[in-house]
PDB file of C-alpha atoms in Angstrom:
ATOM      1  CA  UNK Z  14     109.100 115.249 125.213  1.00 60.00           C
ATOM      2  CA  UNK Z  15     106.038 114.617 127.308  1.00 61.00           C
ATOM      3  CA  UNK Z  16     105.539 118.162 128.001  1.00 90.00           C
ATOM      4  CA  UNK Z  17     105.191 118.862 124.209  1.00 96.00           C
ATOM      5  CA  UNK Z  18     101.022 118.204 123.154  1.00 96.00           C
ATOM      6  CA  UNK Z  19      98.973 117.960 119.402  1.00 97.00           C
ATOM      7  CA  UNK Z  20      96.826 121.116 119.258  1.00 98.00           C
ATOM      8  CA  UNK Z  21      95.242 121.928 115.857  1.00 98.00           C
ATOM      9  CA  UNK Z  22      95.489 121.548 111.966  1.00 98.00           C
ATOM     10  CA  UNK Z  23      95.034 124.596 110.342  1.00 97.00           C
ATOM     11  CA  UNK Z  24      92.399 124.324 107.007  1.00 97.00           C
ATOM     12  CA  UNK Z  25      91.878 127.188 104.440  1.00 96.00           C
ATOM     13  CA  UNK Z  26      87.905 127.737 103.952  1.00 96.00           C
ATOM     14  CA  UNK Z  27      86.668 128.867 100.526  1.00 94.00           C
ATOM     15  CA  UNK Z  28      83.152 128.570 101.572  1.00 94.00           C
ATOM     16  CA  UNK Z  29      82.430 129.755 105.495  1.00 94.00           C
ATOM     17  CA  UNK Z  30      78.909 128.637 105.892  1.00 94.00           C
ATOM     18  CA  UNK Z  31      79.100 125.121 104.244  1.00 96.00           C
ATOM     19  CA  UNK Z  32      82.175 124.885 106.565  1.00 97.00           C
ATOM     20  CA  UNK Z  33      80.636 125.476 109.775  1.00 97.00           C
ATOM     21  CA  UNK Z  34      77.511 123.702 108.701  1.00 97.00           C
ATOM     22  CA  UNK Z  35      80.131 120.476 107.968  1.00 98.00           C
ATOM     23  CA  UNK Z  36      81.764 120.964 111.622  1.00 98.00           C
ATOM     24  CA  UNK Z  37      79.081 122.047 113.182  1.00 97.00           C
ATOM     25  CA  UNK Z  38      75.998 120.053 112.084  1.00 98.00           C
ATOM     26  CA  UNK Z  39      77.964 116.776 110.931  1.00 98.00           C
ATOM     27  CA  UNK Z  40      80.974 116.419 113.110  1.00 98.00           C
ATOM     28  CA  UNK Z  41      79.138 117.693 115.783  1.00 98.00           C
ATOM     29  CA  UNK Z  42      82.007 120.223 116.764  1.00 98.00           C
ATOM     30  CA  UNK Z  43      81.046 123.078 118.815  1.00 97.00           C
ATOM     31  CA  UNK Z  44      82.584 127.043 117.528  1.00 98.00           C
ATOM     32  CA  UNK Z  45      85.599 127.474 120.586  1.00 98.00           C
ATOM     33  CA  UNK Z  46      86.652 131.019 119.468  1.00 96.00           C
ATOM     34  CA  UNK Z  47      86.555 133.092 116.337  1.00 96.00           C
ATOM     35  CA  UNK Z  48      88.754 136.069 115.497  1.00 93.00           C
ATOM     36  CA  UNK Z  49      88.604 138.779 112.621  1.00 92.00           C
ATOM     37  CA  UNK Z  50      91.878 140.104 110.979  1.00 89.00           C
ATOM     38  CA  UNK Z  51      92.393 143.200 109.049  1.00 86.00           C
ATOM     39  CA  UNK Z  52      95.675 142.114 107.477  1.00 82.00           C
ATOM     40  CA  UNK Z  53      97.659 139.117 107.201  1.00 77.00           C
ATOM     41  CA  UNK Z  54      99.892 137.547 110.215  1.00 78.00           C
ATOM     42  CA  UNK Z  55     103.121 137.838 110.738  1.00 74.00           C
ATOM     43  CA  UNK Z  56     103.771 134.109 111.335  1.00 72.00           C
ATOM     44  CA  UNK Z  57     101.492 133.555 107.758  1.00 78.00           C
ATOM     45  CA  UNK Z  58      98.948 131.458 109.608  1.00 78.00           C
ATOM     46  CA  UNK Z  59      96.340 132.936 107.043  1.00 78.00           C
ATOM     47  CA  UNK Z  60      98.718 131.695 104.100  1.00 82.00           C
ATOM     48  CA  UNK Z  61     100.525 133.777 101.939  1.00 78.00           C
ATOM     49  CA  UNK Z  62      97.973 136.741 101.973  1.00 77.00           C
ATOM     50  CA  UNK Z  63      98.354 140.086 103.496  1.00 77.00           C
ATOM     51  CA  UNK Z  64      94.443 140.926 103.212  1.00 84.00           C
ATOM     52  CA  UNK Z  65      91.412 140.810 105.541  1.00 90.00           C
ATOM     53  CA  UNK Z  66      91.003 137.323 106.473  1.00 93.00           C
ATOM     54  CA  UNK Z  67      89.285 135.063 110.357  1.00 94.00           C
ATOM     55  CA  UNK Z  68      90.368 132.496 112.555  1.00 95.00           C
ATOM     56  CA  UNK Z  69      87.604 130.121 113.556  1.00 97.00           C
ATOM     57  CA  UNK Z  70      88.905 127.495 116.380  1.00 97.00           C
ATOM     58  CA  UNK Z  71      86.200 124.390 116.009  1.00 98.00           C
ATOM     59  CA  UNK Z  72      86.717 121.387 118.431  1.00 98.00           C
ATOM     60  CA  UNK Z  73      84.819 118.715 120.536  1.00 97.00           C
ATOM     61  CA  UNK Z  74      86.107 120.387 123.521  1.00 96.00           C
ATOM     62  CA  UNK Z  75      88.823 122.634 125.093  1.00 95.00           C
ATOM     63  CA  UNK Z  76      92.300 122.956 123.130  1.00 95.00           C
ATOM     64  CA  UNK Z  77      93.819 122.306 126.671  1.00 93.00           C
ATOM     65  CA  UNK Z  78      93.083 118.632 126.117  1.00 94.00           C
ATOM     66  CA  UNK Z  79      91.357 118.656 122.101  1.00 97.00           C
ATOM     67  CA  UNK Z  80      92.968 118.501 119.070  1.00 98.00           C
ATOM     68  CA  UNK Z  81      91.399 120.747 117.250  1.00 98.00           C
ATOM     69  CA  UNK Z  82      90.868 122.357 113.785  1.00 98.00           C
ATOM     70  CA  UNK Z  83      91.460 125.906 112.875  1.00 97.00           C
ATOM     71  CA  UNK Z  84      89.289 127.289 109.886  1.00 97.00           C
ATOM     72  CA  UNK Z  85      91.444 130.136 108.474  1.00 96.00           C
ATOM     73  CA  UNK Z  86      89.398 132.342 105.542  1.00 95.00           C
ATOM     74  CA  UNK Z  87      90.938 134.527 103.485  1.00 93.00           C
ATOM     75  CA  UNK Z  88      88.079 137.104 102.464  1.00 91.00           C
ATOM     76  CA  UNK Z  89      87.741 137.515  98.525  1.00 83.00           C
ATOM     77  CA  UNK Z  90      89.503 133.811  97.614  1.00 90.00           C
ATOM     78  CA  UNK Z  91      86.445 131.435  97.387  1.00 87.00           C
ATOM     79  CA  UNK Z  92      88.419 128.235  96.670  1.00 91.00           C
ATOM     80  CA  UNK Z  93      91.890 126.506  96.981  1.00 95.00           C
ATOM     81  CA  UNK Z  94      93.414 123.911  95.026  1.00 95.00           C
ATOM     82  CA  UNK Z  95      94.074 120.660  97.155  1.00 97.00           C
ATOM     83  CA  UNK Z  96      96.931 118.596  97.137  1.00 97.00           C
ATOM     84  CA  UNK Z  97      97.976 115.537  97.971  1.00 97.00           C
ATOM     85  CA  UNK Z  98      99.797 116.557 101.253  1.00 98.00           C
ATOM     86  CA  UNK Z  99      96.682 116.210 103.431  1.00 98.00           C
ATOM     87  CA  UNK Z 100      95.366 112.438 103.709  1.00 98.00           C
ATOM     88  CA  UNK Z 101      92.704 112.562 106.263  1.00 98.00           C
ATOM     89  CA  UNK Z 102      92.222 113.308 110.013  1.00 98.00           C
ATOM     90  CA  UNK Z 103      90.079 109.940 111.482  1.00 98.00           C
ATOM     91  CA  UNK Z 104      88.298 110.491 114.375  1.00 98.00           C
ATOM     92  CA  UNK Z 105      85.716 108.511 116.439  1.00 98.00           C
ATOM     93  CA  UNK Z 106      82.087 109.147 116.489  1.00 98.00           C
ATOM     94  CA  UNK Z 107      78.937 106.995 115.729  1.00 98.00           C
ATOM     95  CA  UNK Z 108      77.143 109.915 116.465  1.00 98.00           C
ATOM     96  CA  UNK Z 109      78.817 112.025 113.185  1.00 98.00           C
ATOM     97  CA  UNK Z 110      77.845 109.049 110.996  1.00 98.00           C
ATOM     98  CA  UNK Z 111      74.310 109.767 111.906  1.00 98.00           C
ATOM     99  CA  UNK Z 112      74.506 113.179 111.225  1.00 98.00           C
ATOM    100  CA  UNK Z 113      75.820 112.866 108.092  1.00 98.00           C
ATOM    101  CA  UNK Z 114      73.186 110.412 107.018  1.00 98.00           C
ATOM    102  CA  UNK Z 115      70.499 112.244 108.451  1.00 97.00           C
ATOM    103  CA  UNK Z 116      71.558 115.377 106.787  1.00 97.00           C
ATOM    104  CA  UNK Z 117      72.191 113.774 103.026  1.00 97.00           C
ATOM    105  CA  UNK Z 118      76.026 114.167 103.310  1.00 98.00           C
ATOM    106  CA  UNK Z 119      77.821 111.994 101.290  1.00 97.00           C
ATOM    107  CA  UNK Z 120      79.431 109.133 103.074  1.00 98.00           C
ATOM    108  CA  UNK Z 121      81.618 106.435 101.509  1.00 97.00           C
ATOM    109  CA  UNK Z 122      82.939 103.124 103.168  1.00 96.00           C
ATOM    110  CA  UNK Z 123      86.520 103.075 103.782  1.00 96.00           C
ATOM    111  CA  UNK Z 124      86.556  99.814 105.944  1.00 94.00           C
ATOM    112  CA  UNK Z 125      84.284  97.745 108.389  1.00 95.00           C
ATOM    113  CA  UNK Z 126      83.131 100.549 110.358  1.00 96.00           C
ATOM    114  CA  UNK Z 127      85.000 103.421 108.669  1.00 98.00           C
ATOM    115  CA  UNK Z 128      83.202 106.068 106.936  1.00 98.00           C
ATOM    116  CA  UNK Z 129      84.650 108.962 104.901  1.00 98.00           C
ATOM    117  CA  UNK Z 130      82.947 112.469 104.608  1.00 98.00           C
ATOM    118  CA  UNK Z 131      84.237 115.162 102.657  1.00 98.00           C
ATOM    119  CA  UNK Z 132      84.450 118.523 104.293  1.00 98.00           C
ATOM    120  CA  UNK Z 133      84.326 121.534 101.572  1.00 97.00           C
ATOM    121  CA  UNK Z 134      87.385 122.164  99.979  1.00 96.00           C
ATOM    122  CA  UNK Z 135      87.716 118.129  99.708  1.00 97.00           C
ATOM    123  CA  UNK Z 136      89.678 117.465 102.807  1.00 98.00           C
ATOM    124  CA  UNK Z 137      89.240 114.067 103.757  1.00 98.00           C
ATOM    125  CA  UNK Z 138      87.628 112.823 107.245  1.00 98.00           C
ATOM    126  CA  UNK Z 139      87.418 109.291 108.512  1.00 98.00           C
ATOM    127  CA  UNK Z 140      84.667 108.543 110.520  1.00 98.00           C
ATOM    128  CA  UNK Z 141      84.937 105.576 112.473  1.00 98.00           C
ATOM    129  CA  UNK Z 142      81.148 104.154 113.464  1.00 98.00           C
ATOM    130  CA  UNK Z 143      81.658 103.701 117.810  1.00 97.00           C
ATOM    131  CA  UNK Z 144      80.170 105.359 119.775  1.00 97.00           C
ATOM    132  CA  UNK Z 145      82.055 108.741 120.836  1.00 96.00           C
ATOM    133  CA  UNK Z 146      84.177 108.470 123.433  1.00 94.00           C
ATOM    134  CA  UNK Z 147      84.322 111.153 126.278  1.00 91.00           C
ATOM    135  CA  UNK Z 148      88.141 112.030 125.470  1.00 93.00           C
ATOM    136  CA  UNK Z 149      88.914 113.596 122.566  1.00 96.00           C
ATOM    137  CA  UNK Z 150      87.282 111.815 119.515  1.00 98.00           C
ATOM    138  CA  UNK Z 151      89.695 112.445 117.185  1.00 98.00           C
ATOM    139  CA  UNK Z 152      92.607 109.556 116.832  1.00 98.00           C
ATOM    140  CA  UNK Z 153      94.944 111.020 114.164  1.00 98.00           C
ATOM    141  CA  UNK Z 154      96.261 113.380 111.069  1.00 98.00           C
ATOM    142  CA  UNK Z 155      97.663 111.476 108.768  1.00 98.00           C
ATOM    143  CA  UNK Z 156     100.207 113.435 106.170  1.00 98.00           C
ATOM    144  CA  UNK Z 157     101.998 112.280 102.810  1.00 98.00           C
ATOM    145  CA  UNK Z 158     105.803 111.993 102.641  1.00 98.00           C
ATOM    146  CA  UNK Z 159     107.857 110.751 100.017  1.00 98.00           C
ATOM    147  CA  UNK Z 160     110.485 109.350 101.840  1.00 98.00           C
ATOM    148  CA  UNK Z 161     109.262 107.244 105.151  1.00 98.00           C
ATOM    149  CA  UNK Z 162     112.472 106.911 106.893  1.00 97.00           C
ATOM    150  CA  UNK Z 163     113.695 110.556 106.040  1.00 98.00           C
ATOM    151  CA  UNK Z 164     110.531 112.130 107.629  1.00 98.00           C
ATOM    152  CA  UNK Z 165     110.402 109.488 110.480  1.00 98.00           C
ATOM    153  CA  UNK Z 166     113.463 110.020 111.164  1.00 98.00           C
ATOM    154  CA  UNK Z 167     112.632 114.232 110.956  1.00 98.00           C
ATOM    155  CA  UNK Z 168     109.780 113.546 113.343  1.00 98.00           C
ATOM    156  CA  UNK Z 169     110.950 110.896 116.217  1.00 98.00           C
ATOM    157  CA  UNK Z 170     114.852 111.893 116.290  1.00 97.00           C
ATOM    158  CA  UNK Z 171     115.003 116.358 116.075  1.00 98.00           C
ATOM    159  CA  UNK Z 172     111.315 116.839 117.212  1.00 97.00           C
ATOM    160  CA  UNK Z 173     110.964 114.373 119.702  1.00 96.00           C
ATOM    161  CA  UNK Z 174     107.739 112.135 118.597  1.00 97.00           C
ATOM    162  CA  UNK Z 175     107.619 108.362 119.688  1.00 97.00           C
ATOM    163  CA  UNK Z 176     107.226 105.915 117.212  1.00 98.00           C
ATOM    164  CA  UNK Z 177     103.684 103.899 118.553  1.00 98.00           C
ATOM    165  CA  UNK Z 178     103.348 101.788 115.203  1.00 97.00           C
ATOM    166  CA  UNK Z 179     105.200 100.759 111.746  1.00 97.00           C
ATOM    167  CA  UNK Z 180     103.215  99.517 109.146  1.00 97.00           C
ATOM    168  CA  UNK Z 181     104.845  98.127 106.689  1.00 95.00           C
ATOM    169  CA  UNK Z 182     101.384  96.616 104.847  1.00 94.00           C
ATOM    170  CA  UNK Z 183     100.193 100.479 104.313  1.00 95.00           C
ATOM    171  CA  UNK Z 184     103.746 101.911 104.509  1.00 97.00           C
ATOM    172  CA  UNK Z 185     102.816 104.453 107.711  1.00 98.00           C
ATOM    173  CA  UNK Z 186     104.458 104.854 110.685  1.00 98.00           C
ATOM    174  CA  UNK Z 187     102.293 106.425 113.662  1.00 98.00           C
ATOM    175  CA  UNK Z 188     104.061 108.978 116.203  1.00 98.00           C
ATOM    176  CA  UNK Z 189     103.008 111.500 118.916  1.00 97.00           C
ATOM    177  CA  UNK Z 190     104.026 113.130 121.571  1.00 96.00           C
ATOM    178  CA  UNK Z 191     101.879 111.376 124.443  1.00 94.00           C
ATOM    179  CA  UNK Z 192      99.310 108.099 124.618  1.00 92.00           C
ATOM    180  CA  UNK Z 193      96.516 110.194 125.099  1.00 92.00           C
ATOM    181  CA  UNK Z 194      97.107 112.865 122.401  1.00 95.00           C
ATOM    182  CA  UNK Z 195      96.033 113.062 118.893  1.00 97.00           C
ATOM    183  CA  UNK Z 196      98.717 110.984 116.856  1.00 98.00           C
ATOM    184  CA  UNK Z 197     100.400 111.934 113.709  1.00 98.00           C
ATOM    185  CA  UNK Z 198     100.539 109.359 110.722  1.00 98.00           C
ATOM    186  CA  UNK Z 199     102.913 109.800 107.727  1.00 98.00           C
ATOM    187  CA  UNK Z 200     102.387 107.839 104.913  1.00 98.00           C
ATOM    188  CA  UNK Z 201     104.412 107.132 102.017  1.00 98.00           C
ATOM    189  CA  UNK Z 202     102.770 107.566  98.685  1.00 97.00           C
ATOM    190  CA  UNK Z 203     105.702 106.649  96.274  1.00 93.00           C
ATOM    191  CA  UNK Z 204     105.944 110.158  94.789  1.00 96.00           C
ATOM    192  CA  UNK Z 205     106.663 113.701  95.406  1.00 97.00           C
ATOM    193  CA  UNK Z 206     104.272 115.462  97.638  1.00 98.00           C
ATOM    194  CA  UNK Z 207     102.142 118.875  96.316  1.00 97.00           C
ATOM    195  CA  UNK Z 208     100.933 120.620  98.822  1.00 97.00           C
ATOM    196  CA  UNK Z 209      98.725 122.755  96.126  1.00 96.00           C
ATOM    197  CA  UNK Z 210      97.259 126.344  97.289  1.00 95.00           C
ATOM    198  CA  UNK Z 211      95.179 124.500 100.035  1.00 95.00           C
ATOM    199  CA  UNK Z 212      98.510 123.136 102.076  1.00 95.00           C
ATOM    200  CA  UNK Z 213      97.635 123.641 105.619  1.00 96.00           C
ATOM    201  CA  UNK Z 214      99.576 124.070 109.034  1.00 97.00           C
ATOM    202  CA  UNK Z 215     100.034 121.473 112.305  1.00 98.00           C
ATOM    203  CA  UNK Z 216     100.661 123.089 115.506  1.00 98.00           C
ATOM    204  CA  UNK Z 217     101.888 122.295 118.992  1.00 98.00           C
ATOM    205  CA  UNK Z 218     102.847 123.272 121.817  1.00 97.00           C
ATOM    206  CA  UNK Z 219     105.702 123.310 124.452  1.00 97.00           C
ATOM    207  CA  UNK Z 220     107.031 124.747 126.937  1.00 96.00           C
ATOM    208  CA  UNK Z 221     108.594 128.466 126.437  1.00 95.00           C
ATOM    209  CA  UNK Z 222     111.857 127.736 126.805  1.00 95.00           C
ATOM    210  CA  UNK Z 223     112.080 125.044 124.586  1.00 96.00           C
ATOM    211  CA  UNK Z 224     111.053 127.258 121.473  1.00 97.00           C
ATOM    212  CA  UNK Z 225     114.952 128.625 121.501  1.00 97.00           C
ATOM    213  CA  UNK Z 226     116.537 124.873 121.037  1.00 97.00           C
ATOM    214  CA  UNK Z 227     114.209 124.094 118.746  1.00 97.00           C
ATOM    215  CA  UNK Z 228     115.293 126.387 116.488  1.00 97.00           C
ATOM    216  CA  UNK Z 229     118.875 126.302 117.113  1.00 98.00           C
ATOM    217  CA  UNK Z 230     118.711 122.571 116.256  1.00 97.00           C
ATOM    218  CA  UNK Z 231     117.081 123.428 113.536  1.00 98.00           C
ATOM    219  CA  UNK Z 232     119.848 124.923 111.808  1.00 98.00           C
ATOM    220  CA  UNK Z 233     122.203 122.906 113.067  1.00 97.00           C
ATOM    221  CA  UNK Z 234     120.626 120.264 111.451  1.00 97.00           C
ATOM    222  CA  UNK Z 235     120.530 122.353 108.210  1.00 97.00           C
ATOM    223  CA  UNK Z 236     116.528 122.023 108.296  1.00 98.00           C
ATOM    224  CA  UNK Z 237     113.402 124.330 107.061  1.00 98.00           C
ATOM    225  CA  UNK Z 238     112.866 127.312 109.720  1.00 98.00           C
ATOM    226  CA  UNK Z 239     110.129 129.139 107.842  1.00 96.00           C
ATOM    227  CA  UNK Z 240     109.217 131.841 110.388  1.00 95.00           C
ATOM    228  CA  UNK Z 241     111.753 132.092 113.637  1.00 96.00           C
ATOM    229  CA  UNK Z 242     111.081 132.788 116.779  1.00 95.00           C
ATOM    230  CA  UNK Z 243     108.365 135.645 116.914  1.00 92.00           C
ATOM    231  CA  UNK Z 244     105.767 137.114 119.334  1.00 90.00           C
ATOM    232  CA  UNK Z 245     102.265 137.731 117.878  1.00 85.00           C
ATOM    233  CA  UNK Z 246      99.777 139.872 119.368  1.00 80.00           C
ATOM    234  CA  UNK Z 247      96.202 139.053 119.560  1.00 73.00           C
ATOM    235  CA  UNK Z 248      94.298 141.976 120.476  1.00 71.00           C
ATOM    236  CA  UNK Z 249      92.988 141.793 124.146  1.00 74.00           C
ATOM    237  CA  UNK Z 250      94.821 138.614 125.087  1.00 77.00           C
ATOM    238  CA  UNK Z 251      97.714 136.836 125.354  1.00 80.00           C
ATOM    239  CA  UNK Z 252     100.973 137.322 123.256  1.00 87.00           C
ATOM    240  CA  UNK Z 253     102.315 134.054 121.993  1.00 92.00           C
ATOM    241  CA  UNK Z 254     105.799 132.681 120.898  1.00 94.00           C
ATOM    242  CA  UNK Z 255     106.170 130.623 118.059  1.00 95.00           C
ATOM    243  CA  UNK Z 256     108.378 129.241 115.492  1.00 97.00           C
ATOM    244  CA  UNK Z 257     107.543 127.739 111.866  1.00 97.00           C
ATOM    245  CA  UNK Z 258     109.532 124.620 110.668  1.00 98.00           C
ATOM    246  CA  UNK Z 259     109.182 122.914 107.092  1.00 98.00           C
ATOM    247  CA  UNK Z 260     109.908 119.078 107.468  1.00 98.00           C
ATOM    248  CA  UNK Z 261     111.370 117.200 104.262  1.00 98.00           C
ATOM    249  CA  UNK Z 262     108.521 117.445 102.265  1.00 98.00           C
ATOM    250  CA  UNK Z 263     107.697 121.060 103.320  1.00 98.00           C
ATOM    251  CA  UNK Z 264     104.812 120.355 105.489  1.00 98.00           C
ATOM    252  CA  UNK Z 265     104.211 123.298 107.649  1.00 98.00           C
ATOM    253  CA  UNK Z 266     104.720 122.630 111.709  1.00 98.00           C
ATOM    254  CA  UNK Z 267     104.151 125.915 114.081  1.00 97.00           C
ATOM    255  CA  UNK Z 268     105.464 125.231 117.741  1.00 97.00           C
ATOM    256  CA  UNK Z 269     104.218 127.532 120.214  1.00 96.00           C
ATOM    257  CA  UNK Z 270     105.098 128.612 123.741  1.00 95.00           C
ATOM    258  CA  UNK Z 271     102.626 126.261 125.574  1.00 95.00           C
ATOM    259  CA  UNK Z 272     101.869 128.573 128.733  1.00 93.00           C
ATOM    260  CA  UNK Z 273     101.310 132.196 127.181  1.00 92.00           C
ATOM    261  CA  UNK Z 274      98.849 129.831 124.164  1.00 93.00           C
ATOM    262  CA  UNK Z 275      96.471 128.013 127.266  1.00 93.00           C
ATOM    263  CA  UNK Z 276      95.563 131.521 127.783  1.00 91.00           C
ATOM    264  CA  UNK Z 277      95.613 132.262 124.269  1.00 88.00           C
ATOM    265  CA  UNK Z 278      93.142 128.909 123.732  1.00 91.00           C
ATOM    266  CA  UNK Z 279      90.581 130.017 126.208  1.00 94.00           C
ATOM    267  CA  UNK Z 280      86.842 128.897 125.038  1.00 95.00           C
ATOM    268  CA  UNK Z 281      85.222 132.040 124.275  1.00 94.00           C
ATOM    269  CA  UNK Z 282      81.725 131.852 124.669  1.00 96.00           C
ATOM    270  CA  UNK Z 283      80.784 133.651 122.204  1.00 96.00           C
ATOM    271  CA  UNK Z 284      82.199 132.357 119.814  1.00 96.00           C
ATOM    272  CA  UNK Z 285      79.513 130.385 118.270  1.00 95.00           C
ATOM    273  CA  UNK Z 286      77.613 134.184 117.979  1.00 96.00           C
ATOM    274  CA  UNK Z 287      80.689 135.718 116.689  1.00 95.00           C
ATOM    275  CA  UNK Z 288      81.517 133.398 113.956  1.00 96.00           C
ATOM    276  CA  UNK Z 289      77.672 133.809 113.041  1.00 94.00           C
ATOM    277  CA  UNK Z 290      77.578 137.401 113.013  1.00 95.00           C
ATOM    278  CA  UNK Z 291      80.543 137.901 111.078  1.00 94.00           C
ATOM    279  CA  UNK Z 292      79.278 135.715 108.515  1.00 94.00           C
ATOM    280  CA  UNK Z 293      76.065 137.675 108.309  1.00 93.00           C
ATOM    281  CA  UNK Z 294      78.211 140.377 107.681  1.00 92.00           C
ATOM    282  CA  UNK Z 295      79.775 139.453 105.068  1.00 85.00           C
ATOM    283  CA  UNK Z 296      78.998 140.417 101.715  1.00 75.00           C
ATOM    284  CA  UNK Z 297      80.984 139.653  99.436  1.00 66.00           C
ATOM    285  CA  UNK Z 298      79.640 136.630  97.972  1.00 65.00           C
ATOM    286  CA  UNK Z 299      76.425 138.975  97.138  1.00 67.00           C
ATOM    287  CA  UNK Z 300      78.918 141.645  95.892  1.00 50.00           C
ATOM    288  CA  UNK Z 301      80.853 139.843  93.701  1.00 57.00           C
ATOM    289  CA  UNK Z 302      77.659 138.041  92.271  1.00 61.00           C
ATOM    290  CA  UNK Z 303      76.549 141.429  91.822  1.00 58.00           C
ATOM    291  CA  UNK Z 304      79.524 142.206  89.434  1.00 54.00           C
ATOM    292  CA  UNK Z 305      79.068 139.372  87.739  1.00 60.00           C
ATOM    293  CA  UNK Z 306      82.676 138.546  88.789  1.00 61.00           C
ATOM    294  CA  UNK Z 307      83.798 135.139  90.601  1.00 63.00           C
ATOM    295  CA  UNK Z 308      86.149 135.242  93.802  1.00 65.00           C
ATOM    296  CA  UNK Z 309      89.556 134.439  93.479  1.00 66.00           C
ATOM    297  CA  UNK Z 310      90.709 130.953  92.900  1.00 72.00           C
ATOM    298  CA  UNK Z 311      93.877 130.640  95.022  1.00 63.00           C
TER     299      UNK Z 311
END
């Protein structure tokens, strides 16, 4: 499965401009592409709202050879409830450790050398104090499942993920789809696994005609296909193919058609001036303070 590759986790945002601020300022993440919505998409990568909502794309580089994050925010819903589903993305970067103490973000010690940082909305990052490498800093996503070999099993034998490392100390196994890619960690955390209102999205790619099997297989293996195979338009460029799986614990895993998204991917740049502008724009945290009302707590 060499030809499949990690591309993004997809976060909800409450809060816009403490989120870029976190990404841009702290991590040190540059603004790849934003994107305004009138309604909802088709393959629900906004969640389950049908409403005005953005797609920021935030990175250390190109998605062609990044994992990256994508900031989805849902205009009028200012905060989610987290779960436990998420359990932290680590990534490598002495350079974000400085930030964060230079800018008075909190920082706690997770290990010799590892520092967590808080992104808002509570999503946990792990920060490990080396100097940044010039691939892609960040190492993993790690994700809760309550049964290890079940979702292992899920993972390495119907999507295709090598197994790089069992540990049996922290009960995690590490997969992925390539040495050099981001890696996926599950972890077992000896319960069920609530994904709250905040549960996010992980997303990769491969090639076109692959999407077909994977969903055949799919329900031949009587598993989760939450969206199947559908094209979605983005205005002005490419038209992608995707399909949404659930794995046993109903994290959310979009594959796309790998050559119609590098197009798709493309840095914009402008879209470190479109994400600002947009937020300039908009008003609603003045209107709703206005009304004396609060946004919507999702």
């Amino acid at each position: 499965m060499s030809a499949r590759r990690a591309l993004h986790y997809v976060f909800k945002v409450g809060d816009r401009a403490k989120t870029a601020a976190f990404y841009r300022d702290v991590l040190g993440m540059r603004i790849l592409r934003h994107e305004e919505f009138e309604e909802g998409c088709k393959a629900t990568c906004n969640g389950p709202y049908d409403g005005k909502w953005s797609k920021t794309m935030v990175g250390f580089g190109p998605e062609d050879d990044h994992f990256v994050m994508e900031l989805t925010y849902n205009y009028g819903v200012g905060e989610y409830r987290l779960g436990n589903d998420f359990q932290g993305l680590t990534l490598q970067s002495s350079q974000a450790v400085s930030n964060a103490r230079r800018l008075g973000w909190p920082l706690s010690e997770a290990g010799e050398g590892l520092y967590l940082a808080e992104a808002p909305g509570g999503y946990r990052f792990y920060l490990l104090d080396k100097e940044q490498p010039s691939k892609d800093p960040v190492q993993k996503v790690c994700l809760a499942v309550s049964d290890l070999q079940r979702s292992t099993h899920y993972w390495s034998s119907l999507l295709g993920m090598q197994v790089y490392e069992k540990n049996e100390d922290k009960n995690t196994v590490l997969l992925g789809f390539g040495q050099n890619q981001c890696k996926l960690e599950l972890k077992h955390i000896g319960g069920a696994v609530d994904h709250g209102t905040a549960f996010g999205r992980i997303a990769f790619s491969c090639p076109k005609e692959q999407l077909p099997d994977i969903e055949a297989l799919m329900k031949k293996e009587g598993q989760k296909i939450l969206t199947p195979l559908v094209s979605l338009d983005t205005p002005g460029k490419a038209t992608v193919q995707v399909v949404i799986l659930a794995d046993p614990d109903d994290h959310e895993i979009c594959f796309v058609g790998d050559e119609a998204f590098r197009e798709l991917s493309m840095v914009d740049p402008n879209g470190e001036s479109l994400l600002d502008k947009a937020m300039a724009a908009d008003k609603s945290d003045e209107w709703f303070a206005k009304h004396n009302k609060q946004k919507a707590v999702a």
